[in-house]
Coordinates of C-alpha atoms and ligand atoms in Angstrom, one line a residue:
M249 CA 0.0 0.0 0.0
K250 CA 1.2 3.5 -0.9
K251 CA 2.2 5.6 2.0
N252 CA -0.4 8.4 2.6
K253 CA 0.0 11.9 3.9
F254 CA -0.1 12.7 7.6
P255 CA -3.8 13.6 8.0
A256 CA -3.3 14.5 11.7
T257 CA -3.0 18.0 12.9
N258 CA -2.8 17.3 16.6
K259 CA 0.8 18.0 17.6
K260 CA 0.8 15.4 20.3
L261 CA -0.3 12.7 17.9
I262 CA 2.1 13.7 15.1
N263 CA 5.1 13.8 17.5
W264 CA 4.2 10.5 19.0
V265 CA 3.8 8.7 15.6
K266 CA 7.2 10.2 14.5
D267 CA 8.9 9.1 17.8
M268 CA 7.6 5.6 17.5
A269 CA 8.5 5.4 13.8
R270 CA 12.0 6.5 14.8
L271 CA 12.1 3.6 17.4
C272 CA 10.6 0.9 15.2
G273 CA 12.2 1.9 11.8
P274 CA 9.3 1.0 9.4
D275 CA 9.8 1.6 5.7
N276 CA 6.4 3.2 5.4
I277 CA 3.7 4.8 7.4
V278 CA 0.1 4.3 6.4
W279 CA -2.9 5.9 8.0
I280 CA -6.0 3.8 8.3
D281 CA -9.2 5.7 7.3
G282 CA -11.8 3.1 8.0
S283 CA -12.9 3.0 4.3
A284 CA -14.1 -0.2 2.6
K285 CA -11.7 0.6 -0.3
Q286 CA -8.6 0.7 1.9
Q287 CA -9.8 -2.5 3.7
R288 CA -10.0 -4.4 0.3
V289 CA -6.5 -3.3 -0.6
L290 CA -5.2 -4.5 2.8
E291 CA -7.0 -7.9 2.4
E292 CA -5.5 -8.3 -1.1
E293 CA -2.0 -7.6 0.2
A294 CA -2.4 -9.8 3.2
V295 CA -3.6 -12.7 1.0
K296 CA -0.7 -12.1 -1.4
N297 CA 1.9 -12.3 1.4
G298 CA 0.2 -15.3 3.1
E299 CA -0.8 -13.4 6.3
I300 CA -4.4 -14.5 5.6
I301 CA -6.0 -17.1 3.4
S302 CA -9.1 -16.3 1.3
L303 CA -11.9 -18.8 2.1
N304 CA -14.6 -19.9 -0.3
Q305 CA -16.1 -16.5 -1.2
K306 CA -19.3 -18.0 -2.5
K307 CA -20.1 -19.8 0.8
L308 CA -18.4 -17.4 3.1
P309 CA -18.2 -14.0 1.5
G310 CA -15.7 -11.6 2.9
C311 CA -14.2 -14.4 5.1
F312 CA -10.5 -15.2 5.7
L313 CA -8.4 -17.6 7.7
H314 CA -5.3 -16.7 9.7
R315 CA -2.9 -19.1 11.5
T316 CA -0.8 -17.8 14.4
A317 CA 2.6 -19.2 15.4
I318 CA 2.1 -22.4 17.4
D319 CA 3.3 -20.9 20.7
D320 CA 1.2 -17.8 20.2
V321 CA -2.4 -19.0 20.6
A322 CA -3.7 -17.4 23.8
R323 CA -3.2 -14.5 26.2
T324 CA 0.1 -14.7 27.9
E325 CA -0.7 -13.6 31.5
H326 CA 2.8 -14.2 32.7
L327 CA 4.2 -11.8 30.1
T328 CA 1.6 -9.1 30.9
F329 CA 2.6 -6.3 33.2
I330 CA 1.2 -3.2 34.7
C331 CA 3.9 -0.6 35.0
T332 CA 3.3 2.1 37.7
K333 CA 5.7 4.1 39.8
K334 CA 4.6 2.3 43.0
K335 CA 4.4 -1.5 43.1
R336 CA 1.6 -1.3 45.7
D337 CA -0.7 0.3 43.1
V338 CA -0.9 -2.9 40.9
G339 CA -1.6 -5.2 43.9
P340 CA -0.9 -8.9 44.2
N341 CA -3.3 -9.5 41.3
N342 CA -0.8 -8.1 38.6
N343 CA 2.7 -8.5 37.5
W344 CA 4.6 -5.2 38.1
M345 CA 7.5 -3.5 36.5
R346 CA 8.9 0.0 37.0
P347 CA 8.0 2.1 33.9
K348 CA 11.5 3.1 33.2
L349 CA 12.7 -0.5 33.1
A350 CA 9.6 -1.6 31.1
Y351 CA 10.1 1.0 28.4
K352 CA 13.8 0.0 28.2
K353 CA 13.1 -3.8 28.0
A354 CA 10.3 -3.5 25.5
G355 CA 12.1 -0.7 23.7
D356 CA 15.0 -3.0 23.0
I357 CA 12.7 -5.4 21.3
F358 CA 10.8 -2.7 19.4
R359 CA 14.1 -1.1 18.1
N360 CA 14.0 -1.5 14.3
A361 CA 11.4 -4.3 14.6
M362 CA 9.4 -2.8 11.7
R363 CA 12.4 -2.7 9.2
G364 CA 11.1 -3.8 5.8
R365 CA 7.5 -3.4 7.0
T366 CA 4.8 -0.8 7.0
M367 CA 3.6 0.9 10.2
Y368 CA -0.2 1.3 10.2
V369 CA -1.7 4.1 12.2
I370 CA -5.2 3.1 13.4
P371 CA -7.3 5.9 15.1
F372 CA -10.1 4.0 16.9
S373 CA -13.0 4.7 19.2
M374 CA -14.1 2.3 21.9
G375 CA -17.8 3.1 22.1
P376 CA -19.9 5.2 19.7
V377 CA -17.8 8.1 18.3
G378 CA -18.6 11.2 20.3
S379 CA -20.4 9.5 23.2
E380 CA -19.4 10.6 26.7
F381 CA -18.9 6.9 27.5
S382 CA -16.4 6.4 24.8
K383 CA -12.6 6.5 24.8
I384 CA -10.2 7.1 21.8
G385 CA -7.1 5.1 21.1
V386 CA -4.5 5.1 18.3
E387 CA -2.8 1.8 17.6
L388 CA 0.4 1.6 15.6
T389 CA 1.1 -1.9 14.3
D390 CA 3.1 -3.7 11.6
S391 CA 0.5 -6.4 11.2
R392 CA -2.2 -6.3 8.5
Y393 CA -4.1 -9.0 10.5
V394 CA -4.3 -6.6 13.4
V395 CA -5.6 -3.8 11.2
L396 CA -8.2 -6.0 9.7
N397 CA -9.3 -7.3 13.1
M398 CA -9.4 -3.7 14.6
L399 CA -11.6 -2.7 11.7
I400 CA -14.2 -5.2 13.0
M401 CA -13.7 -4.9 16.7
T402 CA -13.6 -1.1 17.0
R403 CA -14.9 2.0 15.2
V404 CA -12.1 3.2 13.0
G405 CA -11.6 6.2 10.8
K406 CA -11.8 9.9 10.0
D407 CA -14.4 10.8 12.6
V408 CA -12.1 9.6 15.3
L409 CA -9.2 11.4 13.9
K410 CA -11.3 14.6 13.7
Q411 CA -11.9 14.3 17.4
I412 CA -8.2 13.9 18.1
N413 CA -7.4 16.8 15.8
N414 CA -9.9 18.9 17.8
G415 CA -7.8 18.2 20.9
G416 CA -9.3 14.9 22.2
D417 CA -7.1 12.8 24.4
F418 CA -6.2 9.2 23.3
T419 CA -4.5 6.1 24.5
K420 CA -1.2 5.5 22.8
C421 CA -1.0 1.9 21.7
L422 CA 2.1 0.5 20.1
H423 CA 2.3 -3.0 18.7
S424 CA 4.9 -4.9 16.7
K425 CA 5.0 -8.6 15.8
A426 CA 8.8 -8.3 15.9
E427 CA 10.0 -11.9 15.4
L428 CA 6.9 -13.5 17.1
D429 CA 9.4 -15.0 19.6
I430 CA 7.9 -16.0 22.9
N431 CA 11.2 -15.2 24.6
R432 CA 10.9 -11.6 23.3
R433 CA 7.2 -11.1 24.0
L434 CA 5.9 -8.4 26.4
I435 CA 2.5 -6.9 27.0
M436 CA 3.1 -3.7 28.9
H437 CA 0.5 -1.3 30.3
F438 CA 1.4 2.2 31.6
P439 CA -1.8 3.5 33.1
E440 CA -0.1 6.6 34.4
D441 CA 0.9 7.5 30.8
N442 CA -2.2 6.2 29.1
T443 CA 0.0 4.0 27.1
I444 CA 0.2 0.3 26.0
W445 CA 3.2 -1.4 24.4
S446 CA 2.8 -5.0 23.1
V447 CA 5.6 -6.7 21.3
G448 CA 6.4 -10.2 20.0
S449 CA 2.8 -11.6 19.7
G450 CA 0.2 -11.9 17.0
Y451 CA -2.6 -13.4 19.2
G452 CA -5.8 -11.3 19.4
G453 CA -6.0 -10.8 23.2
N454 CA -2.4 -9.6 23.2
V455 CA -2.5 -7.4 20.1
L456 CA -6.0 -6.0 19.5
L457 CA -5.1 -3.3 21.9
G458 CA -8.5 -1.8 22.1
K459 CA -9.9 -5.0 23.7
K460 CA -8.4 -6.4 27.0
C461 CA -5.5 -3.9 27.2
L462 CA -7.5 -0.6 26.7
S463 CA -11.1 -1.5 27.4
L464 CA -10.3 -3.4 30.6
R465 CA -6.9 -2.8 32.0
I466 CA -6.4 0.9 31.1
A467 CA -10.1 1.6 31.3
S468 CA -10.5 0.1 34.8
F469 CA -7.7 2.5 35.9
L470 CA -9.4 5.5 34.3
A471 CA -12.8 4.4 35.6
K472 CA -11.6 4.5 39.1
K473 CA -10.3 8.0 38.6
E474 CA -13.5 9.2 36.8
M475 CA -16.1 7.2 38.9
W476 CA -17.4 4.7 36.4
L477 CA -16.9 0.9 35.9
A478 CA -15.1 -1.0 33.1
E479 CA -16.1 -4.7 33.5
H480 CA -15.7 -8.1 31.9
M481 CA -19.4 -8.4 31.3
L482 CA -21.9 -9.2 28.6
I483 CA -24.9 -6.9 28.1
M484 CA -28.3 -8.3 27.0
G485 CA -31.9 -7.0 26.7
I486 CA -34.9 -9.2 27.5
E487 CA -38.0 -7.9 25.7
D488 CA -41.4 -9.0 27.0
P489 CA -44.5 -9.3 24.7
S490 CA -45.6 -5.7 25.5
G491 CA -42.3 -4.5 24.0
H492 CA -40.7 -3.5 27.4
V493 CA -37.0 -4.3 27.4
E494 CA -35.1 -5.0 30.6
Y495 CA -31.3 -5.0 30.4
I496 CA -28.8 -7.1 32.5
A497 CA -25.0 -7.1 32.6
A498 CA -23.3 -10.4 33.5
A499 CA -19.7 -11.3 34.4
F500 CA -18.4 -14.8 34.0
P501 CA -14.8 -16.0 33.7
S502 CA -13.6 -17.0 30.2
A503 CA -15.2 -20.3 28.9
C504 CA -18.3 -20.0 31.1
G505 CA -20.7 -19.1 28.3
K506 CA -21.0 -15.2 28.1
T507 CA -21.2 -15.2 24.3
N508 CA -23.9 -17.9 24.2
L509 CA -26.0 -16.2 26.9
A510 CA -25.8 -12.8 25.2
M511 CA -27.5 -14.3 22.1
L512 CA -29.9 -16.6 23.9
L513 CA -33.0 -17.9 22.1
P514 CA -36.0 -18.9 24.3
P515 CA -36.5 -22.6 25.0
E516 CA -39.5 -24.4 23.6
G517 CA -41.4 -24.3 26.9
L518 CA -41.2 -20.5 27.2
K519 CA -41.9 -19.7 23.6
R520 CA -45.6 -19.0 24.4
K521 CA -44.5 -16.1 26.5
G522 CA -43.1 -14.3 23.5
Y523 CA -39.7 -13.1 24.9
R524 CA -37.0 -11.7 22.6
I525 CA -33.4 -11.3 23.5
W526 CA -31.4 -8.4 22.2
T527 CA -27.6 -8.6 22.2
V528 CA -25.7 -5.4 23.2
G529 CA -22.3 -7.0 24.0
D530 CA -20.6 -10.4 24.8
D531 CA -17.4 -9.5 26.7
I532 CA -17.0 -5.9 27.9
A533 CA -19.3 -3.3 29.5
W534 CA -18.6 0.3 30.5
L535 CA -21.1 1.5 33.1
R536 CA -21.9 5.0 34.4
V537 CA -24.3 6.4 36.8
D538 CA -26.7 8.8 35.1
S539 CA -28.8 11.7 36.3
D540 CA -31.6 9.3 37.1
G541 CA -29.4 7.6 39.7
A542 CA -29.4 4.4 37.8
L543 CA -26.5 2.5 36.1
W544 CA -26.3 2.7 32.3
A545 CA -24.0 0.6 30.1
I546 CA -22.4 0.5 26.7
N547 CA -20.5 -2.2 24.9
P548 CA -17.3 -0.4 23.8
E549 CA -16.6 -3.0 21.1
S550 CA -18.2 -3.3 17.6
G551 CA -17.3 -6.9 17.0
F552 CA -17.1 -10.3 18.7
F553 CA -13.8 -12.2 19.2
G554 CA -15.5 -15.5 20.0
V555 CA -14.2 -19.0 20.8
A556 CA -15.0 -21.3 17.8
P557 CA -15.0 -24.8 19.3
G558 CA -18.4 -25.8 20.6
T559 CA -20.2 -23.1 18.6
N560 CA -23.0 -24.8 16.6
S561 CA -26.7 -24.4 15.8
Q562 CA -27.7 -25.9 19.2
T563 CA -25.4 -23.9 21.5
N564 CA -25.6 -20.6 19.6
P565 CA -27.7 -20.5 16.4
S566 CA -27.4 -16.7 16.2
M567 CA -23.6 -16.8 16.2
V568 CA -23.7 -19.5 13.5
K569 CA -25.6 -17.0 11.3
T570 CA -23.3 -14.1 12.4
I571 CA -20.1 -15.7 11.1
K572 CA -21.4 -16.5 7.6
K573 CA -19.8 -13.3 6.2
N574 CA -17.1 -10.7 6.8
T575 CA -15.4 -12.8 9.4
I576 CA -11.8 -13.6 10.1
F577 CA -11.2 -17.1 11.5
T578 CA -8.1 -17.8 13.4
N579 CA -6.5 -21.3 14.0
V580 CA -9.6 -23.3 12.7
L581 CA -9.5 -26.3 10.3
R582 CA -9.8 -25.5 6.6
K583 CA -12.0 -28.0 4.7
P584 CA -11.2 -29.0 1.1
D585 CA -14.0 -26.8 -0.2
G586 CA -12.5 -23.7 1.4
T587 CA -14.9 -23.5 4.3
V588 CA -14.0 -24.0 7.9
W589 CA -14.6 -26.4 10.8
W590 CA -13.8 -26.9 14.4
E591 CA -14.5 -29.5 17.1
G592 CA -18.2 -29.2 18.0
A593 CA -19.2 -27.5 14.8
D594 CA -22.4 -28.3 12.9
G595 CA -22.6 -31.3 10.6
Q596 CA -20.3 -34.2 10.0
V597 CA -16.7 -34.3 11.0
P598 CA -14.9 -33.7 7.8
K599 CA -13.0 -36.7 6.3
E600 CA -10.0 -34.5 5.7
G601 CA -8.7 -30.9 5.9
V602 CA -5.8 -28.7 6.8
D603 CA -5.4 -28.3 10.6
W604 CA -4.8 -25.1 12.5
Q605 CA -1.0 -25.6 12.1
G606 CA -1.3 -25.9 8.3
R607 CA -0.8 -29.7 8.3
P608 CA -2.9 -32.3 6.5
W609 CA -5.5 -33.6 9.0
K610 CA -8.1 -36.4 9.2
P611 CA -10.2 -37.6 12.2
G612 CA -8.4 -39.9 14.6
L613 CA -4.8 -38.6 13.9
R614 CA -2.6 -38.9 17.0
D615 CA 0.6 -37.3 18.0
A616 CA 3.8 -39.0 19.2
D617 CA 2.4 -39.4 22.7
G618 CA -0.8 -41.0 21.4
K619 CA -2.9 -37.8 22.1
L620 CA -5.7 -37.0 19.6
I621 CA -4.8 -34.1 17.3
T622 CA -7.6 -31.6 17.0
G623 CA -8.3 -30.0 13.6
A624 CA -8.9 -26.6 15.2
H625 CA -6.9 -25.2 18.2
P626 CA -9.1 -25.3 21.4
N627 CA -8.8 -21.5 21.6
S628 CA -9.4 -20.9 17.9
R629 CA -11.5 -17.8 17.3
F630 CA -13.6 -15.8 14.9
T631 CA -13.7 -12.0 14.7
T632 CA -17.0 -10.9 13.4
P633 CA -19.0 -7.6 13.3
V634 CA -21.8 -7.2 15.9
E635 CA -24.0 -5.8 13.1
N636 CA -24.1 -9.3 11.5
C637 CA -25.8 -10.7 14.5
P638 CA -29.6 -11.4 14.1
T639 CA -30.2 -10.4 17.7
V640 CA -28.2 -7.2 17.7
S641 CA -29.8 -4.5 19.9
F642 CA -31.1 -1.4 18.2
R643 CA -29.5 0.5 21.1
M644 CA -26.0 -0.6 20.2
E645 CA -25.1 2.8 18.7
Q646 CA -26.9 4.9 21.2
H647 CA -24.6 7.3 23.0
H648 CA -26.3 6.8 26.3
G649 CA -26.3 3.0 26.4
V650 CA -28.9 1.0 28.2
P651 CA -30.2 1.0 31.8
I652 CA -29.1 -2.0 33.8
S653 CA -31.7 -3.7 36.1
A654 CA -29.4 -6.5 37.3
V655 CA -25.8 -7.3 37.6
V656 CA -25.2 -11.0 37.4
F657 CA -22.0 -12.8 38.6
G658 CA -21.3 -16.4 37.7
G659 CA -18.8 -19.2 37.9
R660 CA -18.4 -22.9 37.2
R661 CA -19.0 -24.6 40.5
A662 CA -19.7 -28.3 40.5
H663 CA -20.9 -28.4 44.1
L664 CA -21.1 -25.2 46.0
A665 CA -23.3 -22.5 44.5
P666 CA -27.1 -23.0 43.8
L667 CA -28.5 -22.3 40.3
V668 CA -29.2 -18.7 41.3
Y669 CA -29.3 -16.5 44.4
E670 CA -29.7 -12.8 45.0
A671 CA -27.5 -10.6 47.2
F672 CA -29.2 -8.8 50.1
N673 CA -28.0 -5.4 49.0
W674 CA -25.2 -3.7 47.0
Q675 CA -22.5 -4.2 49.6
H676 CA -23.3 -7.8 50.0
G677 CA -23.4 -8.1 46.2
V678 CA -19.9 -6.6 46.0
F679 CA -18.8 -9.4 48.5
V680 CA -20.5 -12.0 46.3
G681 CA -18.6 -10.6 43.2
S682 CA -15.3 -10.4 45.1
T683 CA -15.5 -14.1 46.1
M684 CA -16.3 -15.4 42.6
A685 CA -14.5 -18.5 41.6
S686 CA -14.5 -21.1 38.9
E687 CA -13.5 -24.8 39.0
R688 CA -11.3 -26.4 36.5
T689 CA -12.9 -29.2 34.4
A690 CA -11.4 -32.2 32.7
A691 CA -11.2 -30.0 29.6
Q692 CA -8.6 -27.7 31.2
V693 CA -5.0 -28.3 32.3
G694 CA -4.6 -28.6 36.0
K695 CA -6.2 -30.5 38.9
I696 CA -9.9 -31.2 38.3
G697 CA -12.2 -29.4 40.7
E698 CA -9.4 -27.0 41.7
V699 CA -10.9 -23.5 42.4
R700 CA -9.4 -20.4 40.9
R701 CA -10.6 -17.2 42.5
D702 CA -11.6 -14.7 39.9
P703 CA -13.4 -11.7 41.4
M704 CA -15.9 -10.2 39.1
A705 CA -14.2 -12.3 36.3
M706 CA -11.6 -9.5 36.3
L707 CA -8.5 -11.2 37.8
P708 CA -6.5 -11.1 34.5
F709 CA -7.9 -7.7 33.6
C710 CA -8.1 -5.3 36.5
G711 CA -5.4 -2.7 35.8
Y712 CA -4.7 -1.8 39.4
N713 CA -4.7 -3.1 43.0
M714 CA -7.9 -5.2 43.3
A715 CA -8.4 -4.1 46.9
D716 CA -8.8 -0.6 45.5
Y717 CA -11.1 -2.0 42.9
F718 CA -13.4 -3.5 45.6
K719 CA -13.4 -0.1 47.3
H720 CA -14.4 1.5 44.1
W721 CA -17.3 -0.9 43.6
L722 CA -18.5 -0.1 47.1
K723 CA -18.2 3.7 46.4
M724 CA -20.2 3.3 43.1
G725 CA -23.0 1.8 45.1
K726 CA -23.2 4.9 47.3
K727 CA -23.4 7.0 44.1
M728 CA -26.6 5.4 42.9
K729 CA -30.1 6.2 43.9
N730 CA -31.4 3.2 42.1
P731 CA -28.6 0.6 42.0
P732 CA -29.2 -2.6 40.1
K733 CA -29.8 -5.8 42.1
I734 CA -26.9 -8.2 42.2
F735 CA -27.3 -11.9 41.5
H736 CA -25.0 -15.0 41.3
V737 CA -25.7 -17.9 38.9
N738 CA -24.1 -21.3 38.5
W739 CA -25.2 -23.3 35.4
F740 CA -22.6 -26.0 36.2
R741 CA -23.7 -27.8 39.3
T742 CA -23.4 -31.6 39.0
D743 CA -24.7 -34.7 40.7
E744 CA -22.5 -37.3 42.5
S745 CA -21.6 -38.9 39.1
G746 CA -20.5 -35.6 37.7
K747 CA -23.5 -35.1 35.4
F748 CA -24.8 -31.5 35.0
L749 CA -28.0 -31.0 36.9
W750 CA -29.2 -28.1 34.8
P751 CA -29.5 -28.2 31.0
G752 CA -28.2 -24.7 30.5
F753 CA -28.1 -22.8 27.2
R754 CA -31.7 -21.8 26.2
D755 CA -33.1 -22.9 29.5
N756 CA -31.0 -20.3 31.3
L757 CA -33.8 -17.9 30.2
R758 CA -36.0 -19.4 33.0
V759 CA -33.4 -18.1 35.5
I760 CA -33.2 -14.7 33.8
E761 CA -37.0 -14.5 34.0
W762 CA -36.8 -15.0 37.8
I763 CA -34.1 -12.4 38.1
I764 CA -36.2 -9.8 36.2
E765 CA -39.3 -10.6 38.3
R766 CA -37.2 -10.1 41.5
C767 CA -35.9 -6.8 40.1
N768 CA -39.5 -5.7 39.6
N769 CA -40.5 -6.9 43.1
K770 CA -43.1 -9.3 41.6
I771 CA -42.2 -12.4 43.6
G772 CA -40.9 -13.4 47.0
A773 CA -37.9 -15.7 47.7
N774 CA -36.3 -17.8 50.4
K775 CA -33.9 -16.0 52.7
T776 CA -30.9 -18.2 53.2
P777 CA -27.5 -17.4 54.8
I778 CA -25.9 -16.7 51.4
G779 CA -28.8 -14.6 50.0
F780 CA -32.3 -15.0 48.5
V781 CA -32.8 -18.3 46.7
P782 CA -35.9 -18.9 44.5
N783 CA -39.0 -20.7 45.7
I784 CA -38.8 -23.5 43.2
A785 CA -42.4 -23.0 42.1
D786 CA -41.4 -19.4 41.0
I787 CA -39.2 -20.6 38.2
D788 CA -41.2 -21.5 35.0
M789 CA -40.2 -25.1 34.2
T790 CA -42.8 -25.7 31.5
G791 CA -41.5 -28.3 29.1
L792 CA -38.5 -29.3 31.3
K793 CA -38.7 -32.6 33.0
L794 CA -36.5 -32.3 36.1
S795 CA -37.3 -34.5 39.1
K796 CA -38.0 -33.1 42.5
T797 CA -34.7 -34.5 43.7
I798 CA -32.8 -32.7 41.0
L799 CA -34.6 -29.5 41.7
E800 CA -33.8 -29.7 45.4
K801 CA -30.1 -30.4 44.6
L802 CA -30.0 -27.4 42.2
F803 CA -31.1 -24.9 44.8
A804 CA -29.6 -26.5 48.0
V805 CA -27.4 -24.3 50.2
R806 CA -25.2 -26.7 52.2
K807 CA -23.8 -24.9 55.2
E808 CA -20.8 -27.2 55.7
D809 CA -19.7 -26.5 52.1
W810 CA -20.0 -22.8 52.5
L811 CA -18.0 -22.8 55.8
E812 CA -15.3 -24.7 53.9
E813 CA -15.4 -22.2 51.1
L814 CA -14.9 -19.4 53.5
K815 CA -11.5 -20.7 54.4
S816 CA -10.3 -20.3 50.8
I817 CA -12.0 -16.9 50.6
S818 CA -10.1 -15.8 53.7
I819 CA -6.8 -16.9 52.2
F820 CA -7.6 -14.9 49.1
F821 CA -8.7 -11.7 51.0
K822 CA -5.5 -11.9 53.2
K823 CA -3.3 -11.5 50.1
F824 CA -4.5 -7.9 50.0
K825 CA -3.4 -7.3 53.6
K826 CA -4.5 -4.0 55.1
D827 CA -5.7 -2.7 51.8
M828 CA -8.7 -5.1 51.8
P829 CA -11.8 -3.0 52.5
P830 CA -13.1 -3.6 56.1
K831 CA -16.7 -3.6 54.7
L832 CA -15.9 -6.9 52.8
W833 CA -14.4 -8.5 55.9
K834 CA -17.6 -7.5 57.7
E835 CA -19.6 -9.2 55.0
Y836 CA -17.4 -12.2 55.5
R837 CA -17.9 -12.3 59.3
D838 CA -21.7 -11.8 58.9
L839 CA -21.8 -14.7 56.5
V840 CA -20.0 -16.9 59.0
K841 CA -22.5 -15.8 61.7
R842 CA -25.5 -16.6 59.5
L843 CA -24.1 -20.0 58.5
K844 CA -23.4 -20.9 62.2
A845 CA -26.7 -19.6 63.5
Ligands
OXD945 C1 -11.0 -13.8 27.1 C2 -11.5 -13.3 25.8 O1 -9.9 -14.4 27.1 O2 -12.6 -12.7 25.8 O3 -11.6 -13.5 28.1 O4 -10.9 -13.5 24.8
MN946 MN1 -13.3 -12.1 27.8

């Protein structure tokens, strides 16, 4: 692509781009304008140099395949740092490095890393351009794959640049693939400088800097300063037959079904009630208190970066439709007809194909250790525009976002947590969020059943000391006249033989319906030591045949299990030493008292 003129007039932006070009030494600088024409040229160039592979354009128009390096397939938390002057400010939940040392270390890898390459300048907005919720970033990258993904995941182009030229602030995001060497890979965040430096990776979560790096780590830092919340949450609207839509925001750790829930279709048994689900977001929510004293939320992203394996017409029919066009697939299997496949996709397992590493593949292939070789990587992904989604909310582009009636936390707990319970109040709800945890399954590396604490599903994403984050959540509650109610769900409770008690997926709407009725004070509930648990008769089970024993198990609160859980919560809280808010220790003690009463 021909180098284009500097369209920027903002001195800070011009000087920064020039400084970074001096460091990285690209042959060219190209400004991304967000136009379809420029996108086509980039696609053609990326196909030509093998960065992406064009898929069957008849069956999958506008779709491409990308393969990452084999040791660059997921977020690298151990190479991810928050760099602040004081170590205390990042807390025990983050890796810390002094900014001066971090700039030096990463700078050594960035030096001349773009030789022989083009540096692309991507001005992007997280959130609708011009909304007071939104934040502007500029990413410099030497990867066309990154540019093409950013064009889907964020709002890119001239309007954004105009805002910067008019004096708007922006997050400075620098990325280079460098040599894609895991030993020379660093993901650095400098919240005090509003800056991100990522080098040596080509994997989405490490390099699409608008996503986890800006919209969660840097944004959570800014949100604390500016009194709002940046959260790892889906946002969905539930419309009743009268047309009234109620919105909820829900935080689950990765691989606990946020994307599927955000696009839920009603189960057969509830169809008569005429609910419709509207998707606002599947991964990140930015929430602010408005003049009505309620919490409002936007999804800062404009695309989904979803996990492919397990996505099919049963688990997520709307996503299956969404990814039929203008989608970039990463590390999936390529079928002989130029379409794609992954474990758990619709239809027959293909007889042959090219696997995620570019090798010939057929079912049943095993590696040298006798382990089955998958066609797609377990963390293979698709990047696809939200606007493709048949359930996309009409309020997606509204500057004001949507009002949130309920905040829902969730984890994967085989034994402990009931299907759903409601916190007594905001402070108790913050305690519930701060004690969130998920158990490993056989599908994950590590000891089965081992609990990893993941408060508010933000452990890998909170850009500062989590004790301060908990304090911030408590403060936000004080700021609201009409705070949302807080709930906890667990779709993953099992019986003694390890079988799931709850069918999940579409049937989760039954639980969401109960949550909404509680928000509208329509029904009562059982007060238990951990919170309000449904009267079983209040959850609409039409069309679901679950025995009384199963239902009782789903909603049981076993005091001995909770007392045991409190020991692990205490160990976690103690990591934050004297920074841990006393209000959460009080909630802890109150829970002990209630359990022992
Ligand atoms: C994640 C993701 O890792 O959304 O949480 O990609
Ligand atoms: Mn996520």
